[in-house]
Short mmCIF file of C-alpha atoms in Angstrom, two decimals:
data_model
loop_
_atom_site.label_atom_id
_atom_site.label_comp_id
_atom_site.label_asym_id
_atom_site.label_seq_id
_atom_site.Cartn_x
_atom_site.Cartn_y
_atom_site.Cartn_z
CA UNK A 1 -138.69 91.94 -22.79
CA UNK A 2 -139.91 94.91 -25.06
CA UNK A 3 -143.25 94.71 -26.79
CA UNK A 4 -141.56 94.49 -29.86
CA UNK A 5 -139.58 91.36 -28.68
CA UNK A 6 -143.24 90.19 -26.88
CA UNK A 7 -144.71 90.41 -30.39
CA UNK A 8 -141.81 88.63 -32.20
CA UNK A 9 -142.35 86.16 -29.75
CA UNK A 10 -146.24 85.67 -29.96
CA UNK A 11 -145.87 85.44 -34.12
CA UNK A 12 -143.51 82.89 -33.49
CA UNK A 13 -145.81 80.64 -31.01
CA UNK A 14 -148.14 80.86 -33.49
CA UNK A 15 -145.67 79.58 -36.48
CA UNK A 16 -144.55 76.85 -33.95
CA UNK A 17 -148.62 75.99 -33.27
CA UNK A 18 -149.16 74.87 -36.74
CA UNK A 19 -145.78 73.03 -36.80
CA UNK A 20 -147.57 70.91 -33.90
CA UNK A 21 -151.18 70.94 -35.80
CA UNK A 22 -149.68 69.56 -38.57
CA UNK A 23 -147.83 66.89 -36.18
CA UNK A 24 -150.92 66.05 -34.58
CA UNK A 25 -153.37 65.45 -38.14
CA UNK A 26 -150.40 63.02 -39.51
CA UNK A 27 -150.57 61.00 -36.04
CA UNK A 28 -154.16 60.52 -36.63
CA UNK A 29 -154.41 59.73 -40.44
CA UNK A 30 -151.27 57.52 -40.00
CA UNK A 31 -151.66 55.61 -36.72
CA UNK A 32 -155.31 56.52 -35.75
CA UNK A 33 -157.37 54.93 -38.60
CA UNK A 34 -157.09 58.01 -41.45
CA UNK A 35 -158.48 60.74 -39.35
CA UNK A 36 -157.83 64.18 -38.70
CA UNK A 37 -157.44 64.87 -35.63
CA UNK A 38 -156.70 69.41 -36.01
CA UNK A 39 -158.33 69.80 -39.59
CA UNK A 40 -162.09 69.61 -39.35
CA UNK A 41 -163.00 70.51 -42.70
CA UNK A 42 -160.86 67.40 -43.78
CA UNK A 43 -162.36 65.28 -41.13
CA UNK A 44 -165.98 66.66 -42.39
CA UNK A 45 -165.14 65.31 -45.74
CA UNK A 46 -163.74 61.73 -44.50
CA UNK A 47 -167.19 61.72 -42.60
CA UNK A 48 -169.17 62.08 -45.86
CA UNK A 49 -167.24 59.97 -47.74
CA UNK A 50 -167.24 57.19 -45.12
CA UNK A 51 -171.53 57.51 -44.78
CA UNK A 52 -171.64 57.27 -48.95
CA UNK A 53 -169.78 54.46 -49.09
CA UNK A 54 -170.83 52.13 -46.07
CA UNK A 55 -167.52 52.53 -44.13
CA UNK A 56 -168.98 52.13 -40.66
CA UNK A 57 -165.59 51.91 -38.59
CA UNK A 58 -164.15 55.31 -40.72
CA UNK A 59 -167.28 57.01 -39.77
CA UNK A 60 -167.30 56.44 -36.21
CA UNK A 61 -163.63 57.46 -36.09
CA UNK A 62 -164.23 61.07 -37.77
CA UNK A 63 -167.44 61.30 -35.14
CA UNK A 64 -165.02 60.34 -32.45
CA UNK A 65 -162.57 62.95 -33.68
CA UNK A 66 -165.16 65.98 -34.77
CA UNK A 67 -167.18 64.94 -30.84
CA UNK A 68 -163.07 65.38 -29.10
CA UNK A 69 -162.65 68.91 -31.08
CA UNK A 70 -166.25 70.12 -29.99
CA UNK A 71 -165.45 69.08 -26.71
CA UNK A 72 -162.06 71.12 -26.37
CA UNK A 73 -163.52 74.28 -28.12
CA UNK A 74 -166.39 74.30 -25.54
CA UNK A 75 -163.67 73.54 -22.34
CA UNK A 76 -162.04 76.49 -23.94
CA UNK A 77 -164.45 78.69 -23.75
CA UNK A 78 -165.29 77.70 -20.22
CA UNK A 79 -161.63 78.26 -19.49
CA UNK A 80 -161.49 81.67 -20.67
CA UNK A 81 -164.42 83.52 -19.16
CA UNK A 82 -164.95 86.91 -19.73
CA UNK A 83 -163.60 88.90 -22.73
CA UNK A 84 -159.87 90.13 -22.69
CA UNK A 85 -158.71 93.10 -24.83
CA UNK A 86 -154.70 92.40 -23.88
CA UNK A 87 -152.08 91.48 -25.94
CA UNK A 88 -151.87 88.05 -23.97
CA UNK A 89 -154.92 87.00 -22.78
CA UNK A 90 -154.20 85.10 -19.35
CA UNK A 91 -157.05 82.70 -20.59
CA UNK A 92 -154.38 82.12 -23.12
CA UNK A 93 -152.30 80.44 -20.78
CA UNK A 94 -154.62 78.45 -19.10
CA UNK A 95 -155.81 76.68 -22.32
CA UNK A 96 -152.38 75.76 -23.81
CA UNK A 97 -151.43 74.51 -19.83
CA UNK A 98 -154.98 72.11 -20.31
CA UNK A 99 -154.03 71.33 -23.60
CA UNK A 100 -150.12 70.14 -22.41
CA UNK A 101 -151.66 67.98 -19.89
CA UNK A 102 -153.89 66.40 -22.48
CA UNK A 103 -151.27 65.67 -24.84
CA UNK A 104 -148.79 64.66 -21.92
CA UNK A 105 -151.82 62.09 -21.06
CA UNK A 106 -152.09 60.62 -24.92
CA UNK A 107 -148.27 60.61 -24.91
CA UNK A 108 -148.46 58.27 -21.94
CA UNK A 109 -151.18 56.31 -22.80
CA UNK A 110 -149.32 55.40 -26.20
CA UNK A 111 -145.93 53.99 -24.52
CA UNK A 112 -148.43 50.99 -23.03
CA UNK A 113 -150.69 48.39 -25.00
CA UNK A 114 -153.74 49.56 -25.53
CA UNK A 115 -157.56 48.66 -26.12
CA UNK A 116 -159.68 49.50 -28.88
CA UNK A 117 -161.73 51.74 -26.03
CA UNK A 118 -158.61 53.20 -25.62
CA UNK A 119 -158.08 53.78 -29.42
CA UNK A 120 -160.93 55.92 -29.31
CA UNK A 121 -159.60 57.76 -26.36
CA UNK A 122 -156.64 58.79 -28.42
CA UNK A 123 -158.78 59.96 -31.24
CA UNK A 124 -160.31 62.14 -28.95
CA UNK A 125 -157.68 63.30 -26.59
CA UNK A 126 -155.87 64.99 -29.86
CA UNK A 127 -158.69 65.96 -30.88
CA UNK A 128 -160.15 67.85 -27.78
CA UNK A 129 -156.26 69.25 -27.64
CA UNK A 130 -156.85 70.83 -31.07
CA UNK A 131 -160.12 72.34 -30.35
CA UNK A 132 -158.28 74.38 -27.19
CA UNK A 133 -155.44 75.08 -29.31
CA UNK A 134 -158.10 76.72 -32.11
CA UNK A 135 -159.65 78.52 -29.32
CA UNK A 136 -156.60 79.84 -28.06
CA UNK A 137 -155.15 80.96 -31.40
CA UNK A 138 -158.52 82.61 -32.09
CA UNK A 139 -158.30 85.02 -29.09
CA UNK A 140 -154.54 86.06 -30.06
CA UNK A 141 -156.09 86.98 -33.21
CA UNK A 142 -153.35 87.83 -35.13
CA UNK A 143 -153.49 87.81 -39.31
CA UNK A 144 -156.69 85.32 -38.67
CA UNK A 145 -154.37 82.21 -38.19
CA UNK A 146 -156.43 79.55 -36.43
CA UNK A 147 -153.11 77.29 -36.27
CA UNK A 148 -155.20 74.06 -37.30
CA UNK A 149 -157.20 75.63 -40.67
CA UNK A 150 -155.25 76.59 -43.57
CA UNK A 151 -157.61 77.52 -45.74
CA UNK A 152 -158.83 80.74 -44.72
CA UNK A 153 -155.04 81.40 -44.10
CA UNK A 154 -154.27 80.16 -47.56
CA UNK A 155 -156.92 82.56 -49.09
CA UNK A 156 -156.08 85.42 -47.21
CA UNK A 157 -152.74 84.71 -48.45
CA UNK A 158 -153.80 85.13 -52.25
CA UNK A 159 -155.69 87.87 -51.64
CA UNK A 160 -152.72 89.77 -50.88
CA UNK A 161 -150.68 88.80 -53.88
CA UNK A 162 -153.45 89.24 -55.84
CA UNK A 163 -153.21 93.17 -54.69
CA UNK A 164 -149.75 93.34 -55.03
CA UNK A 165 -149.96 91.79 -58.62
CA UNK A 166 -152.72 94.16 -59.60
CA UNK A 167 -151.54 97.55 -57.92
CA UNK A 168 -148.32 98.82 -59.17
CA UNK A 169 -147.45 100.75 -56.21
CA UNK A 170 -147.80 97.66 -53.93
CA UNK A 171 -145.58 95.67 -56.25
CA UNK A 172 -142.49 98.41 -55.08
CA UNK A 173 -143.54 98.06 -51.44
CA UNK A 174 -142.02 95.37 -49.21
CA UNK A 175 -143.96 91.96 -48.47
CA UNK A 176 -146.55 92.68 -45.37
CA UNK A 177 -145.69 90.98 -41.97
CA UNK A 178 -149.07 89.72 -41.86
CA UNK A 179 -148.14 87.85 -45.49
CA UNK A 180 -144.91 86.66 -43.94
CA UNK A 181 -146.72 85.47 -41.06
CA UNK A 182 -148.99 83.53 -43.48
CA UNK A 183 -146.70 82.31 -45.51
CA UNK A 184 -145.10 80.82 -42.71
CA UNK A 185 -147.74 79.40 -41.10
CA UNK A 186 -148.53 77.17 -44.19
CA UNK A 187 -144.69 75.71 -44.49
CA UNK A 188 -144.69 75.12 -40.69
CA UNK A 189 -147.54 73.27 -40.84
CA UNK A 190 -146.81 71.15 -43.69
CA UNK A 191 -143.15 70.39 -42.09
CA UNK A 192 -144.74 68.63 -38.81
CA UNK A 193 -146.69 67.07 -41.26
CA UNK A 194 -143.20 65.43 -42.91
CA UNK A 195 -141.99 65.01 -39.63
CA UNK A 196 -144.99 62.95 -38.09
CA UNK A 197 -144.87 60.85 -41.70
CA UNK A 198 -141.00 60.11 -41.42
CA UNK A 199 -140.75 59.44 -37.78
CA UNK A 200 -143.92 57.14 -38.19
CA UNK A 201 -141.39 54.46 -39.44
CA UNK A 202 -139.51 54.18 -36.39
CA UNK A 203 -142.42 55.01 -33.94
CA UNK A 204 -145.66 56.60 -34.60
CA UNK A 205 -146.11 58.61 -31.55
CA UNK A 206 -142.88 59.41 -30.30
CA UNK A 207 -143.01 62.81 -32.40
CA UNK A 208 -145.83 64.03 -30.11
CA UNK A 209 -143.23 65.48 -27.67
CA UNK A 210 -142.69 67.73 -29.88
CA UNK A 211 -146.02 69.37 -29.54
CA UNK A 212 -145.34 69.07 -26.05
CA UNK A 213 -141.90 71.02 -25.60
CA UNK A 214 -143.53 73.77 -28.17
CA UNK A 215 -146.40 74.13 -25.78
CA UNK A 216 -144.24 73.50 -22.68
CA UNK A 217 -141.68 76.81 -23.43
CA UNK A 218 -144.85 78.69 -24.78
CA UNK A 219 -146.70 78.49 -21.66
CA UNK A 220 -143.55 78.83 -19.59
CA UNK A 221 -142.34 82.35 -21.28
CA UNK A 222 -145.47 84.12 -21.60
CA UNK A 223 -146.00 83.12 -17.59
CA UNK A 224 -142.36 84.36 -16.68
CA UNK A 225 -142.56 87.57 -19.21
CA UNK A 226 -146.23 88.61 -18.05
CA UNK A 227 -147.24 88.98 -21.44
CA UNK A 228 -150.85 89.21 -19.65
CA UNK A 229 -150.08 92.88 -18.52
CA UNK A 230 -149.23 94.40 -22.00
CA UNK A 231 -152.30 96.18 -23.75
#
């Protein structure tokens, strides 16, 4: 595999990441008692409005969730260890193979009956999943796309057609990767949302294996490729 295939391939992980965030925060406001369980910043604001308004249960679910993200974000960083300047880290790797096993685990969990203990687990295992999967996306660093935030990506976004709109000589020139890449990242996202929300119907956690397979061929190609050795 060339680089340029390598890279194609890495921009398209990333595309296929948010697909699965977007999976993941639908399963949780839908079937998880309305939290978010990849976007923080919404979960922040479900937190707030649960504490102004007395909603005890709605609070203890967003702490449950924020507590599961910390949690993976901090196993992440354990995970990864020192600093890697490649174009795959191999701590890479190792996150999204913890973060398979802990959705493979919530898959399971969800095909028996359940406690409410083991609602809480739920909220947590997606959670914790979505804190390694921002950790991971972070140190691929490519066009700042987190996976499980869209709005710095959504920003970023405008910024750039606001500086196409407002230099003429960038209105001539063709639309940046990096744009593309954002641009894409925001659709992807919102179609695992409409997946999660239509499949919810039939069964409200049968879409996670979709997250699953994503992170299943992800882990598998960049292991088989070596994408660890190119700089």
């Amino acid at each position: 595999m060339t680089v340029l295939t390598a890279h194609s391939f890495r921009n398209i992980a990333l595309i296929f990441l948010c697909l699965s965030a977007g999976i993941v925060d639908v399963i949780g406001y839908l079937s998880l008692g309305h939290v978010f369980t990849a976007n923080m910043t919404g979960n922040i604001v479900l937190l707030g409005i649960a504490a102004g308004s007395s909603l005890q249960l709605t609070a203890l679910h967003s702490i449950t969730a924020l507590s599961g993200f910390v949690l993976g974000v901090l196993l992440a960083v354990v995970i990864g260890g020192k600093h890697e300047t490649t174009f795959w880290p191999k701590a890479v790797t190792r996150i999204f193979i913890i973060e398979v096993m802990i959705l493979l685990l919530f898959a399971l969990m969800t095909i028996f009956s359940y406690t409410q203990g083991a609602y809480f687990m739920l909220i947590i295992l997606l959670s914790m999943a979505m804190g390694l999967q921002t950790a991971a996306a972070r140190k691929l660093n490519v066009a700042g796309i987190s996976t499980t935030v869209l709005t710095s990506t959504l920003a970023n976004l405008f910024e750039d057609l606001a500086q196409r709109i407002s230099h003429r000589e960038k209105r001539k020139a063709p639309i940046q990767h990096v744009s593309l890449l954002r641009i894409s990242s925001i659709v992807f996202y919102c179609l695992g949302a409409a997946l999660a929300a239509y499949t919810d119907a039939y069964d409200p956690f049968i879409i996670i294996w979709l997250p699953i397979s994503i992170l299943g061929i992800i882990v598998i190609t960049a292991a088989v490729k070596h994408f660890h050795q190119l700089k």
